[in-house]
CSV table of C-alpha atoms and ligand atoms in Angstrom, one decimal:
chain,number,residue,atom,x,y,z
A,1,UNK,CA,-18.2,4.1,-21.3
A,2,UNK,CA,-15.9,1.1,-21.1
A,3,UNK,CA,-13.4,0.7,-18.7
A,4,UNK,CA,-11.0,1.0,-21.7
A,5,UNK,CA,-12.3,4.2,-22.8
A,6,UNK,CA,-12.2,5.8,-19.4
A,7,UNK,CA,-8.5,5.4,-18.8
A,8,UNK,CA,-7.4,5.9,-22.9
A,9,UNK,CA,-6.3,9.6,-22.4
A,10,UNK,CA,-4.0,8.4,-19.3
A,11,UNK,CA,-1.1,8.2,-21.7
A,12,UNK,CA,-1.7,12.3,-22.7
A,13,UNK,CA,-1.2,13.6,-18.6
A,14,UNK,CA,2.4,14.9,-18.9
A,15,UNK,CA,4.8,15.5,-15.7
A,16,UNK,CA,4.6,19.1,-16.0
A,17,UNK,CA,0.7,18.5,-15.5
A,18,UNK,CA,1.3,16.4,-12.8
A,19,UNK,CA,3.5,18.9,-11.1
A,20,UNK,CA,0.9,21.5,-11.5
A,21,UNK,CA,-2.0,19.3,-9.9
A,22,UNK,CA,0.7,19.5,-7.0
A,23,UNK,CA,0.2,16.0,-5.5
A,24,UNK,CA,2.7,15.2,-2.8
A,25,UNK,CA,4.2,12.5,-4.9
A,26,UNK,CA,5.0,15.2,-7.5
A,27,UNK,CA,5.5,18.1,-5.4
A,28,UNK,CA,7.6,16.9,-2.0
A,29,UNK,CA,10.4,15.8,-3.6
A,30,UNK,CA,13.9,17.7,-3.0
A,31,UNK,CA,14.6,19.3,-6.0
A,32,UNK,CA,18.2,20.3,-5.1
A,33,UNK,CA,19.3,16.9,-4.7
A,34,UNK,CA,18.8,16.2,-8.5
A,35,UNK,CA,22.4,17.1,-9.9
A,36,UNK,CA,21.1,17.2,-13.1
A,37,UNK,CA,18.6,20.7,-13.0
A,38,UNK,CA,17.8,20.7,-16.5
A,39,UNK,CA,15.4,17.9,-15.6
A,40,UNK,CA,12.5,18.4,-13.2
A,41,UNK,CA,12.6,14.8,-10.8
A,42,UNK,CA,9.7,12.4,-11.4
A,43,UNK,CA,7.8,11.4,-8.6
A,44,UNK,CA,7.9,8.0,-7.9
A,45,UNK,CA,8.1,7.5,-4.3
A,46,UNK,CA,4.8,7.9,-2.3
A,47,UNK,CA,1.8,5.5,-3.3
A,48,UNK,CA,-0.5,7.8,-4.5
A,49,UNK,CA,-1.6,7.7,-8.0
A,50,UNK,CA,-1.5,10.1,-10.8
A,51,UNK,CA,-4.8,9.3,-12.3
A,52,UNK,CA,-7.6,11.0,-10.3
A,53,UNK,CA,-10.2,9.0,-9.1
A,54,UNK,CA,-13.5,7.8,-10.4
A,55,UNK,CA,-16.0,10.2,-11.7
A,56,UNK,CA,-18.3,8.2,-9.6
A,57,UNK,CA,-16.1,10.0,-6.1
A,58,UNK,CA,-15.8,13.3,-7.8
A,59,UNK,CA,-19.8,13.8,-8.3
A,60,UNK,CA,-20.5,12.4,-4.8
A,61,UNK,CA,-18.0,15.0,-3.3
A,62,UNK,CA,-19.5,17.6,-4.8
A,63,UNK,CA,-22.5,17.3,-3.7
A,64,UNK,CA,-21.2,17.5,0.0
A,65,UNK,CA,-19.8,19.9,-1.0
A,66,UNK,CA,-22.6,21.5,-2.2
A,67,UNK,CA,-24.4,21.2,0.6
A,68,UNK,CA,-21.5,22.2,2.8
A,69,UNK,CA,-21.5,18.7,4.3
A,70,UNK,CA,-18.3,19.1,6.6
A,71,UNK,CA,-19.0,18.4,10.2
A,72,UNK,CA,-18.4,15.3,12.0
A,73,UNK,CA,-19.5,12.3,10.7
A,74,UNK,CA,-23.1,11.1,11.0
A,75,UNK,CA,-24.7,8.4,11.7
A,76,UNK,CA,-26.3,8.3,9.0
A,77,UNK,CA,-23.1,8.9,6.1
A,78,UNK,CA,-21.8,6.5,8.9
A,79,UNK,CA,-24.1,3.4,8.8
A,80,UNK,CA,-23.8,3.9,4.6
A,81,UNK,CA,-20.1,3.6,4.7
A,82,UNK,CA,-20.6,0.8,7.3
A,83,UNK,CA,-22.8,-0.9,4.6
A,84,UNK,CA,-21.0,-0.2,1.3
A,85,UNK,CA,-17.7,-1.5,3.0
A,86,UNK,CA,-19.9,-4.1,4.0
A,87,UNK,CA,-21.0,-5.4,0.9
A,88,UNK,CA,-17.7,-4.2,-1.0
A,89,UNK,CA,-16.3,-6.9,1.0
A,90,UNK,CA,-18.8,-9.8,0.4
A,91,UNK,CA,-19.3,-8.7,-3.8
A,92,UNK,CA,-15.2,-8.5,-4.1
A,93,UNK,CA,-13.5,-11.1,-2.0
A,94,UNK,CA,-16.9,-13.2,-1.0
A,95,UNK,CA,-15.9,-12.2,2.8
A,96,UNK,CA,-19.8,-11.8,4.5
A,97,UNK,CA,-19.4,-9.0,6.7
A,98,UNK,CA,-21.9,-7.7,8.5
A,99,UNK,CA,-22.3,-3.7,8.5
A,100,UNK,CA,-22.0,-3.8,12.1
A,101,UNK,CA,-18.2,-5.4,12.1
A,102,UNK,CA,-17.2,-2.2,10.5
A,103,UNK,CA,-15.8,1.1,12.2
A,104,UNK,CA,-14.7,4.3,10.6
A,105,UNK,CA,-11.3,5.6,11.8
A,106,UNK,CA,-9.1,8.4,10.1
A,107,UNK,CA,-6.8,5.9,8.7
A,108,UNK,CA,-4.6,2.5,8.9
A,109,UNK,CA,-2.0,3.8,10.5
A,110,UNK,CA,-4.4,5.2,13.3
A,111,UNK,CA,-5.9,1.6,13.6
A,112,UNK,CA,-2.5,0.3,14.2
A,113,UNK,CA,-1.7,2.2,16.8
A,114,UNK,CA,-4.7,1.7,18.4
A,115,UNK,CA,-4.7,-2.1,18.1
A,116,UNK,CA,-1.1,-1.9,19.4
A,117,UNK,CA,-2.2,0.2,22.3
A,118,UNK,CA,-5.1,-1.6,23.6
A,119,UNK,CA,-5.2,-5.4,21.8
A,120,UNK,CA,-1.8,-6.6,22.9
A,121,UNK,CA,-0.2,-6.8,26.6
A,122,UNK,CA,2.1,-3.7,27.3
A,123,UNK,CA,5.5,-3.8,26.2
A,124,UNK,CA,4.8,-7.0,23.7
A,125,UNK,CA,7.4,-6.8,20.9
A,126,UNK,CA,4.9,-6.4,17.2
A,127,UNK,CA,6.3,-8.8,14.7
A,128,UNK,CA,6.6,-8.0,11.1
A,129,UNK,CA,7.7,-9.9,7.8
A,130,UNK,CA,10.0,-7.5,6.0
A,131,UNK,CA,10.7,-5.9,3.5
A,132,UNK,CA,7.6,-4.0,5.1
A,133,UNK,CA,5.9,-0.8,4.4
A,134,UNK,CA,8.0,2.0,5.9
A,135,UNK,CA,6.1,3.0,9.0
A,136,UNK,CA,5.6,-0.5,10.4
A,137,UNK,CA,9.1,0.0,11.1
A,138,UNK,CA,8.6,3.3,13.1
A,139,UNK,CA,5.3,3.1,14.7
A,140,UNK,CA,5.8,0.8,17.2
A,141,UNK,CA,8.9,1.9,18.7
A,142,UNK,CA,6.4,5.2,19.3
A,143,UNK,CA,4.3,3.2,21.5
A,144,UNK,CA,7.5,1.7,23.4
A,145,UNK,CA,7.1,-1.7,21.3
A,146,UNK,CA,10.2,-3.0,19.7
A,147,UNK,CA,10.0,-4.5,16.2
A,148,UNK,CA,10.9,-8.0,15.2
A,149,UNK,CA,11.9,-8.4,12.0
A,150,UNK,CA,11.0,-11.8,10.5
A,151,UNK,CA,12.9,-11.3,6.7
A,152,UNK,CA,11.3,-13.2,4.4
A,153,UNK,CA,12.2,-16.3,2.3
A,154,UNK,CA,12.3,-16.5,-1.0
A,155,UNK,CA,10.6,-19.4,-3.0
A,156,UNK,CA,11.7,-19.9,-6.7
A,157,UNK,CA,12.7,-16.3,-6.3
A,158,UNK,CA,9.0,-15.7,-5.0
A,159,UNK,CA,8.8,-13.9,-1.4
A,160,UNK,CA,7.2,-16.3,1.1
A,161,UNK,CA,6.5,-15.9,4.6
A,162,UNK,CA,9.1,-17.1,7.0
A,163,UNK,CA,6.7,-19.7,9.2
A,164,UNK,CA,9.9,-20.5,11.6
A,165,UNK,CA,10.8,-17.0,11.6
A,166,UNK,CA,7.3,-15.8,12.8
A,167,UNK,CA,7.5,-18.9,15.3
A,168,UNK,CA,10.7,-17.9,16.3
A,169,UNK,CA,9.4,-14.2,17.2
A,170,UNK,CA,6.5,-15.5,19.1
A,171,UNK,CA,8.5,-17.5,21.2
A,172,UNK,CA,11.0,-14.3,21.8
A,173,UNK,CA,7.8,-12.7,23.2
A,174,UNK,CA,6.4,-11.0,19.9
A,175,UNK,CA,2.1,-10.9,20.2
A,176,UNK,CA,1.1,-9.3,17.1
A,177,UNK,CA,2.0,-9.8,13.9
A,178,UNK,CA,1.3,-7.6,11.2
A,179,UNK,CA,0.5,-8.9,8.1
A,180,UNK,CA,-0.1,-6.4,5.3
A,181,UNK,CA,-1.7,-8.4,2.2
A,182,UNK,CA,-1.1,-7.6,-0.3
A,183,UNK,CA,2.1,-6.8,0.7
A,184,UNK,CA,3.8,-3.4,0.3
A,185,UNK,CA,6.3,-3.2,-0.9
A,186,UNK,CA,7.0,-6.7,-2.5
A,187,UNK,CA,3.4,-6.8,-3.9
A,188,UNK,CA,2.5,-11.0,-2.9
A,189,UNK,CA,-1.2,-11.9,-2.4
A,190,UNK,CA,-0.6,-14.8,-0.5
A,191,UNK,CA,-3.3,-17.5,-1.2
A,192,UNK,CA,-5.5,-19.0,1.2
A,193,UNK,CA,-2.9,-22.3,1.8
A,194,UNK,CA,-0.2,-19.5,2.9
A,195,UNK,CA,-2.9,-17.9,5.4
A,196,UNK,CA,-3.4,-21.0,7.3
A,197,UNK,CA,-0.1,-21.8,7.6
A,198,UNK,CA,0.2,-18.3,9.2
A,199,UNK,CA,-2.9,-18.8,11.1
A,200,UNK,CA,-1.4,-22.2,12.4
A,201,UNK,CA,1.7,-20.6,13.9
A,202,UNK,CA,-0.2,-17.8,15.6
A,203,UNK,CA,-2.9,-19.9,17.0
A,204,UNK,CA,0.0,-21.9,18.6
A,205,UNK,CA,1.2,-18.9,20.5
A,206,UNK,CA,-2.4,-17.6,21.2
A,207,UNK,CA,-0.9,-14.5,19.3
A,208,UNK,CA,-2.9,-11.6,17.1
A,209,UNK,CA,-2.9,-10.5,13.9
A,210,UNK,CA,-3.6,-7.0,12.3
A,211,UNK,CA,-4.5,-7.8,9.2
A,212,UNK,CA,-3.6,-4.6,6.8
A,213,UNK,CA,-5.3,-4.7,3.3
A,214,UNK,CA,-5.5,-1.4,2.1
A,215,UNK,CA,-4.1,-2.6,-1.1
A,216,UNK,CA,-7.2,-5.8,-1.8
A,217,UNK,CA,-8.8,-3.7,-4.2
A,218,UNK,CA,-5.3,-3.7,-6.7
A,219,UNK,CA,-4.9,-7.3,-7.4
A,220,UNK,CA,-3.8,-8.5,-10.9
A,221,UNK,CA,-5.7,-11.3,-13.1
A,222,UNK,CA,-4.6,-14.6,-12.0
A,223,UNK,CA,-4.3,-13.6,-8.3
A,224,UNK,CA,-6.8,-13.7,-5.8
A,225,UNK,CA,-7.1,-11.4,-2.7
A,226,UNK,CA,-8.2,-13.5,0.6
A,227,UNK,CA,-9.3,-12.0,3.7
A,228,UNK,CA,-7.3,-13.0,6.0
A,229,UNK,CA,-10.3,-13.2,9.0
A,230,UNK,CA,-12.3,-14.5,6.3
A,231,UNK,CA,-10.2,-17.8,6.1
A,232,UNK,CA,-11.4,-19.5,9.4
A,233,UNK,CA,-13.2,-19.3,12.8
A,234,UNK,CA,-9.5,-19.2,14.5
A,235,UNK,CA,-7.5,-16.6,12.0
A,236,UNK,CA,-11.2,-14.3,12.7
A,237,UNK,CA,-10.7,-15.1,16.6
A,238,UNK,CA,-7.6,-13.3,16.9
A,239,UNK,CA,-7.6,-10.9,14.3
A,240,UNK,CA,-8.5,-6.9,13.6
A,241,UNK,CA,-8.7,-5.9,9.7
A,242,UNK,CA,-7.8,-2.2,8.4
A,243,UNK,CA,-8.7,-1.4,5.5
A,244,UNK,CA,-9.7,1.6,3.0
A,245,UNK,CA,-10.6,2.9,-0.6
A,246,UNK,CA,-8.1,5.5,-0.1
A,247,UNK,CA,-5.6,3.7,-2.3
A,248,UNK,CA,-7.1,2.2,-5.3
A,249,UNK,CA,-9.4,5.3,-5.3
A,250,UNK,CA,-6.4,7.9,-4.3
A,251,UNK,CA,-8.3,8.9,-1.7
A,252,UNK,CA,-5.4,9.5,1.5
A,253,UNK,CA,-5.8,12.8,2.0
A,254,UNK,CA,-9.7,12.5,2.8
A,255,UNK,CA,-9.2,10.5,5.9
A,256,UNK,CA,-11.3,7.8,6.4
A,257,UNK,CA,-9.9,4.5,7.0
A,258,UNK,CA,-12.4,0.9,8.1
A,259,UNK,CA,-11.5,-1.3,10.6
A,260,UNK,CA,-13.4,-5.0,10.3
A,261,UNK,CA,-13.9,-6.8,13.6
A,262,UNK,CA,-14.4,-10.3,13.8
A,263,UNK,CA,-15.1,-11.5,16.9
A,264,UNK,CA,-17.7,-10.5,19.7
A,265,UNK,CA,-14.6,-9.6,22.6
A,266,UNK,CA,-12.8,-7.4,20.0
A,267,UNK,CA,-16.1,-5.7,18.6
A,268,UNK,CA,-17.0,-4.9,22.1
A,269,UNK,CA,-13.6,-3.6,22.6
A,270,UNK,CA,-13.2,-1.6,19.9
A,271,UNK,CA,-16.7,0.4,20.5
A,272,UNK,CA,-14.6,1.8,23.3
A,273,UNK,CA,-11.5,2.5,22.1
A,274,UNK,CA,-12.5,3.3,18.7
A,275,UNK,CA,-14.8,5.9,19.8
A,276,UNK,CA,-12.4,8.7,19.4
A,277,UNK,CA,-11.2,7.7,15.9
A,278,UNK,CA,-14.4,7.5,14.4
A,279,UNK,CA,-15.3,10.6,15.4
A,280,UNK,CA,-11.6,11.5,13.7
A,281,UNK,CA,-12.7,10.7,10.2
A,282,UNK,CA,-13.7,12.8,7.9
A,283,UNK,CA,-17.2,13.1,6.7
A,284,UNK,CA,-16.2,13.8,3.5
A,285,UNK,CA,-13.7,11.3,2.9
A,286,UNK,CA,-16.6,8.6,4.5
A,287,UNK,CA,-19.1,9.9,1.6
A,288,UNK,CA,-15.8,9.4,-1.5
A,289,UNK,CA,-15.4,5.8,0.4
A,290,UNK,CA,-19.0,5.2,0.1
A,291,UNK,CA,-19.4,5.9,-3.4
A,292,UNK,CA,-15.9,4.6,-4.2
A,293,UNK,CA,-17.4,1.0,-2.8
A,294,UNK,CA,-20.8,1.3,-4.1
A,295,UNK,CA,-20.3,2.8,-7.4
A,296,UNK,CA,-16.7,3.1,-8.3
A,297,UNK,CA,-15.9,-0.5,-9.4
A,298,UNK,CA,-16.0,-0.2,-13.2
A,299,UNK,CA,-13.5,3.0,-12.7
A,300,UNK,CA,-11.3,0.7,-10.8
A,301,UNK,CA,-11.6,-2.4,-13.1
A,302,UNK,CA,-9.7,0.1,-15.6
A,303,UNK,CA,-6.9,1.2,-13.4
A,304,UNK,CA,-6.5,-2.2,-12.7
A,305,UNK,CA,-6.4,-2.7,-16.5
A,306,UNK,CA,-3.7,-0.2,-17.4
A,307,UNK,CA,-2.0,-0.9,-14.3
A,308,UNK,CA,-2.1,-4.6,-15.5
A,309,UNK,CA,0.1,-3.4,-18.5
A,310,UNK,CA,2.4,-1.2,-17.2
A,311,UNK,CA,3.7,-3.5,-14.4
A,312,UNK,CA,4.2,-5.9,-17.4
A,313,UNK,CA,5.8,-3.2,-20.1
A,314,UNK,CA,8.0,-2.4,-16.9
A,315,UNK,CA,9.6,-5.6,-17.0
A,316,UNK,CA,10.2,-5.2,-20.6
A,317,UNK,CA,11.5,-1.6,-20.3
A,318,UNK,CA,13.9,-3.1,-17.1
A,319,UNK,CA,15.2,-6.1,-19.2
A,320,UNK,CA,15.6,-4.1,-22.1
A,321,UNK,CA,17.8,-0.7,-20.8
A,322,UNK,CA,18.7,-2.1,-17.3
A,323,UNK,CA,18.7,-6.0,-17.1
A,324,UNK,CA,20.9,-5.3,-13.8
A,325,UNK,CA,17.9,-4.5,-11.6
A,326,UNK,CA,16.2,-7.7,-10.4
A,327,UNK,CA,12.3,-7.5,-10.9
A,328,UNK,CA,9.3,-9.6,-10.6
A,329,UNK,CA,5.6,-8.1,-11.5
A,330,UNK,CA,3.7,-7.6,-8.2
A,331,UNK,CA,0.6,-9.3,-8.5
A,332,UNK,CA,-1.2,-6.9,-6.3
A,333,UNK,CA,-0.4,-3.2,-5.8
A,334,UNK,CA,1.4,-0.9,-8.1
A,335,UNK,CA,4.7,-0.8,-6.3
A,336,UNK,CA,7.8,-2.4,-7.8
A,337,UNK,CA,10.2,-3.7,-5.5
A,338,UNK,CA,13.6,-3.5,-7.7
A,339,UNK,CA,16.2,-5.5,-6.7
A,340,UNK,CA,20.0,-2.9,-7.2
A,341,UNK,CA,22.4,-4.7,-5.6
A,342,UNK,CA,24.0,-6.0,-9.0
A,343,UNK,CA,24.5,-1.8,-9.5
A,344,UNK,CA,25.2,-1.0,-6.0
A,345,UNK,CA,28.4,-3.1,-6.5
A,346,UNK,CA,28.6,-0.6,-9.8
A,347,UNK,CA,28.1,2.4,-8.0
A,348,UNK,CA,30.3,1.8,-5.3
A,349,UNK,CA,32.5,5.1,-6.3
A,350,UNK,CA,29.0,7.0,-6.5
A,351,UNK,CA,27.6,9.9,-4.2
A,352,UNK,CA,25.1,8.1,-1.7
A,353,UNK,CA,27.5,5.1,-2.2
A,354,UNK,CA,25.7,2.4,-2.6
A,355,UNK,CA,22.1,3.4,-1.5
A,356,UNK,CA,20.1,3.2,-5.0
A,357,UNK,CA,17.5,5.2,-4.1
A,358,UNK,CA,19.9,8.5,-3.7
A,359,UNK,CA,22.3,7.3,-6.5
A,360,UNK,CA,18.9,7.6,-8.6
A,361,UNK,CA,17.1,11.1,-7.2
A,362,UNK,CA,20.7,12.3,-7.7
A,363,UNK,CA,21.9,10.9,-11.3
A,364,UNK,CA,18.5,10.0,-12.8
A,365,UNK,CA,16.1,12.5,-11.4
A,366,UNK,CA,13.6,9.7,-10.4
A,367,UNK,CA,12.2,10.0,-6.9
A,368,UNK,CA,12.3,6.4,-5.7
A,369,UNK,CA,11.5,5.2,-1.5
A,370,UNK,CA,15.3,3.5,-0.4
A,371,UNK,CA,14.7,-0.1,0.3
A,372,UNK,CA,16.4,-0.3,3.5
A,373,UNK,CA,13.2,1.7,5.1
A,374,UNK,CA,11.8,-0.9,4.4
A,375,UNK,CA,13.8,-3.1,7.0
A,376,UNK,CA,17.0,-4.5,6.5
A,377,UNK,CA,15.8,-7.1,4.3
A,378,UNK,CA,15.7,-4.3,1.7
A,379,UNK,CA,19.0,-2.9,1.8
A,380,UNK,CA,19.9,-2.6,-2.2
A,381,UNK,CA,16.7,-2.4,-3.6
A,382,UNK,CA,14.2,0.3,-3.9
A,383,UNK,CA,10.4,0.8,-4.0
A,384,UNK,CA,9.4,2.2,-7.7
A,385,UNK,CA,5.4,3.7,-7.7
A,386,UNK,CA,4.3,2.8,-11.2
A,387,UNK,CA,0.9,4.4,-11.2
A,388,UNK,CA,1.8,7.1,-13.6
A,389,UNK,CA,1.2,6.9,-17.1
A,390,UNK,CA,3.4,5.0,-19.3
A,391,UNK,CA,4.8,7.1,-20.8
A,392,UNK,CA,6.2,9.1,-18.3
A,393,UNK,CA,7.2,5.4,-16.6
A,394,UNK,CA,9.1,4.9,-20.0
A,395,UNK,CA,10.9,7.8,-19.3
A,396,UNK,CA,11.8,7.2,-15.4
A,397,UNK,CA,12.9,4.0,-16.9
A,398,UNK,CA,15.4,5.7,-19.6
A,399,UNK,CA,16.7,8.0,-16.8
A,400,UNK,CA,17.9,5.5,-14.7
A,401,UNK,CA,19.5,3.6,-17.3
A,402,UNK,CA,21.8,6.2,-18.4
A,403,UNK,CA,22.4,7.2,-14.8
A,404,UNK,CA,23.6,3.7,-14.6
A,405,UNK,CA,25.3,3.8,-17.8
A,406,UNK,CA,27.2,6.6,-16.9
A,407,UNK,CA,28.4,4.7,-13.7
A,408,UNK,CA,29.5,1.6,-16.2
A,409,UNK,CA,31.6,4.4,-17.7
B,501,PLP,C1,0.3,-1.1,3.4
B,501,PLP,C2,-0.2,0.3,3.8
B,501,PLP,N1,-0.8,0.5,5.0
B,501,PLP,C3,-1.1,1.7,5.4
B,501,PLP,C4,-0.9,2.8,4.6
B,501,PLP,C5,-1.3,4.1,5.1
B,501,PLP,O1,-2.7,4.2,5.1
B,501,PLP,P1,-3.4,5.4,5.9
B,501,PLP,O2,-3.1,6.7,5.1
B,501,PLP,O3,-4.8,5.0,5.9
B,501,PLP,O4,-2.8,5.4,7.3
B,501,PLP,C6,-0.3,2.7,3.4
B,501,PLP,C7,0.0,3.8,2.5
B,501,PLP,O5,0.6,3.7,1.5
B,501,PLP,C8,0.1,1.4,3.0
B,501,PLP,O6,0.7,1.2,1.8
């Protein structure tokens, strides 16, 4: 079957499908804050996907199943997902990675903590380029670590990495930067050029990196995803990589995240700290990952395909029914960072005043992550998951416009 063909009947999956496969995405939305009841909200806010995963996952995890596979991991499933991560990495991205530089652990978020926890001197500030994925913002502070928010540039109306900003943070006393890449939610892939500028600036403070790229797998022709360890003896020196399948395969819920190590000290390190969070992740969620990197490519390469088109028909849909909302197509993830602040100044007599994502759960009935989560960079814009199928985008789309219209009235 061509990757075409496997994703054709994406279009058909209706919302009131959706809600009845009872993802989070479509199910933990607040129903009551949707003034409109006639229309059930879309779900557009968490990043999962609505398209299942690859048949390629779904036969694997049946067999477990089948054979009632659901104790703690292995060593065996382990060293496989060790291996397929492995290669996943070299085949993809040209990263050689041996399977020995990888270590299960429930999830990224887990990893983070961890690496805050045990890779960076106690009470070190953790410095993060924002807009920034929404619990990069609230993790730290957990672990008694303020944030530093280094707001990034713009370039040509391009986000860019602030280099004086991230030097500025390590001189305040910041150690570990993360940088998520591709970015959530303003969807760069920063090219090679831009990692050793960044590698430059934390080499000079004999900083650390943890380099989060969950998202490598959903990068768009004409972009290139790097590893950032990949890029140089010094960037691998001071750096731990988390990564999964558990986006571009929809896999969260199965818990089983990677972390890459790429140096000797950390590697030893982590054998020790780690130990607990391997034993965390799941065994079945270590044999979807393993098929997902082994076997699951083609599956993706369509995703990646329709996703392709619908981050470009959403530009068309924006420009045509709401040219107020700034937008540039990620070219990695399927999150669309939508720039309101033209319609906050519209909506200033609205409920929510001026916070786009409640003016649009309210008015539109689209379910949308509020930018300013995202760090005060991204007050007046929100985070729009476009990994639905189009026509249900089409209609988010629609919605939004005529809640906007309305507020023009
Ligand atoms: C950039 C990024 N990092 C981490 C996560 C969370 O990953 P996990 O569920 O493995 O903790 C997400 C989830 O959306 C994400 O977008």
């Amino acid at each position: 079957m061509s990757p075409a063909s496997h994703t054709g009947d994406l279009d058909a999956v209706t919302a009131p499908d959706l809600r009845e496969r009872g993802s989070l995405k479509w199910t933990g939305i607040d129903q009551d804050r949707n003034q409109d009841q006639d229309q059930d909200t879309i779900g557009a806010w968490v990043a999962e996907m609505d398209f299942g995963t690859a048949p390629e996952v779904t036969a694997a995890l049946h067999a477990a199943v089948q054979d009632g596979r659901f104790g703690y991991l292995p060593p065996g499933r382990r060293a496989d997902l060790a291996l397929t991560c492995a290669q996943w990495q070299q085949r993809r991205y040209g990263w050689a990675v041996a399977p020995e530089q990888v270590q299960p652990v429930s999830d990224v978020l887990t990893a983070l903590e961890l690496t805050i926890r045990h890779f960076t001197r106690p009470g070190s500030p953790v410095i993060l380029p924002t807009p920034a994925y929404m619990p990069f913002l609230t993790t730290p502070p957990l672990h008694g670590r303020a944030v530093l928010e280094v707001p990034m540039a713009t370039d040509g109306g391009q986000y860019v990495l602030d280099l004086d900003g991230l030097d500025r943070a390590y001189r305040a006393g910041g150690q570990l930067l993360i940088l998520c890449n591709p970015a959530n939610p303003v969807g760069r892939v920063l090219t090679a050029g831009e990692l050793a500028a960044v590698t430059a600036v934390v080499d000079r403070h004999g900083g650390r990196v943890f380099a989060d790229e969950i998202h490598a797998p959903l990068v768009y022709p004409g972009h290139r995803h790097v590893p950032y360890a990949s890029t140089s003896g010094t960037a691998a020196g001071h750096t731990l990589t988390a990564t999964a399948a558990s986006k571009a395969w929809d896999l969260p819920g199965l818990k089983c995240g990677q972390v890459i190590t790429s140096n000797q000290a950390d590697a030893a390190a982590w054998e020790v700290v780690g130990s607990s969070a391997s034993v965390a992740a799941s065994q079945l969620g270590a044999v979807a990952a393993t098929a997902a990197y082994r076997s699951g490519e083609r599956w993706l390469d369509g995703i990646l395909g329709y996703l392709d088109r619908s981050r470009l028909a959403l530009g068309e849909l924006l420009a045509a029914h709401l040219p107020e909302l700034g937008y540039r197509p990620p070219e990695g993830t399927y999150l669309a960072w939508l720039d309101c602040r033209a319609l906050a100044a519209l909506d200033g007599t609205a409920p929510g005043g001026g916070d786009p994502a409640e003016f649009f759960r309210r008015h539109a009935g689209v379910a949308v992550v509020d930018g300013a989560e995202c760090g005060q960079a991204g007050r007046g814009y929100v985070r729009l998951n476009f990994a639905t199928p189009l026509p249900i985008l089409r209609q988010a789309v629609t919605r939004m416009a005529e809640a906007a219209a309305g507020q023009r009235r």
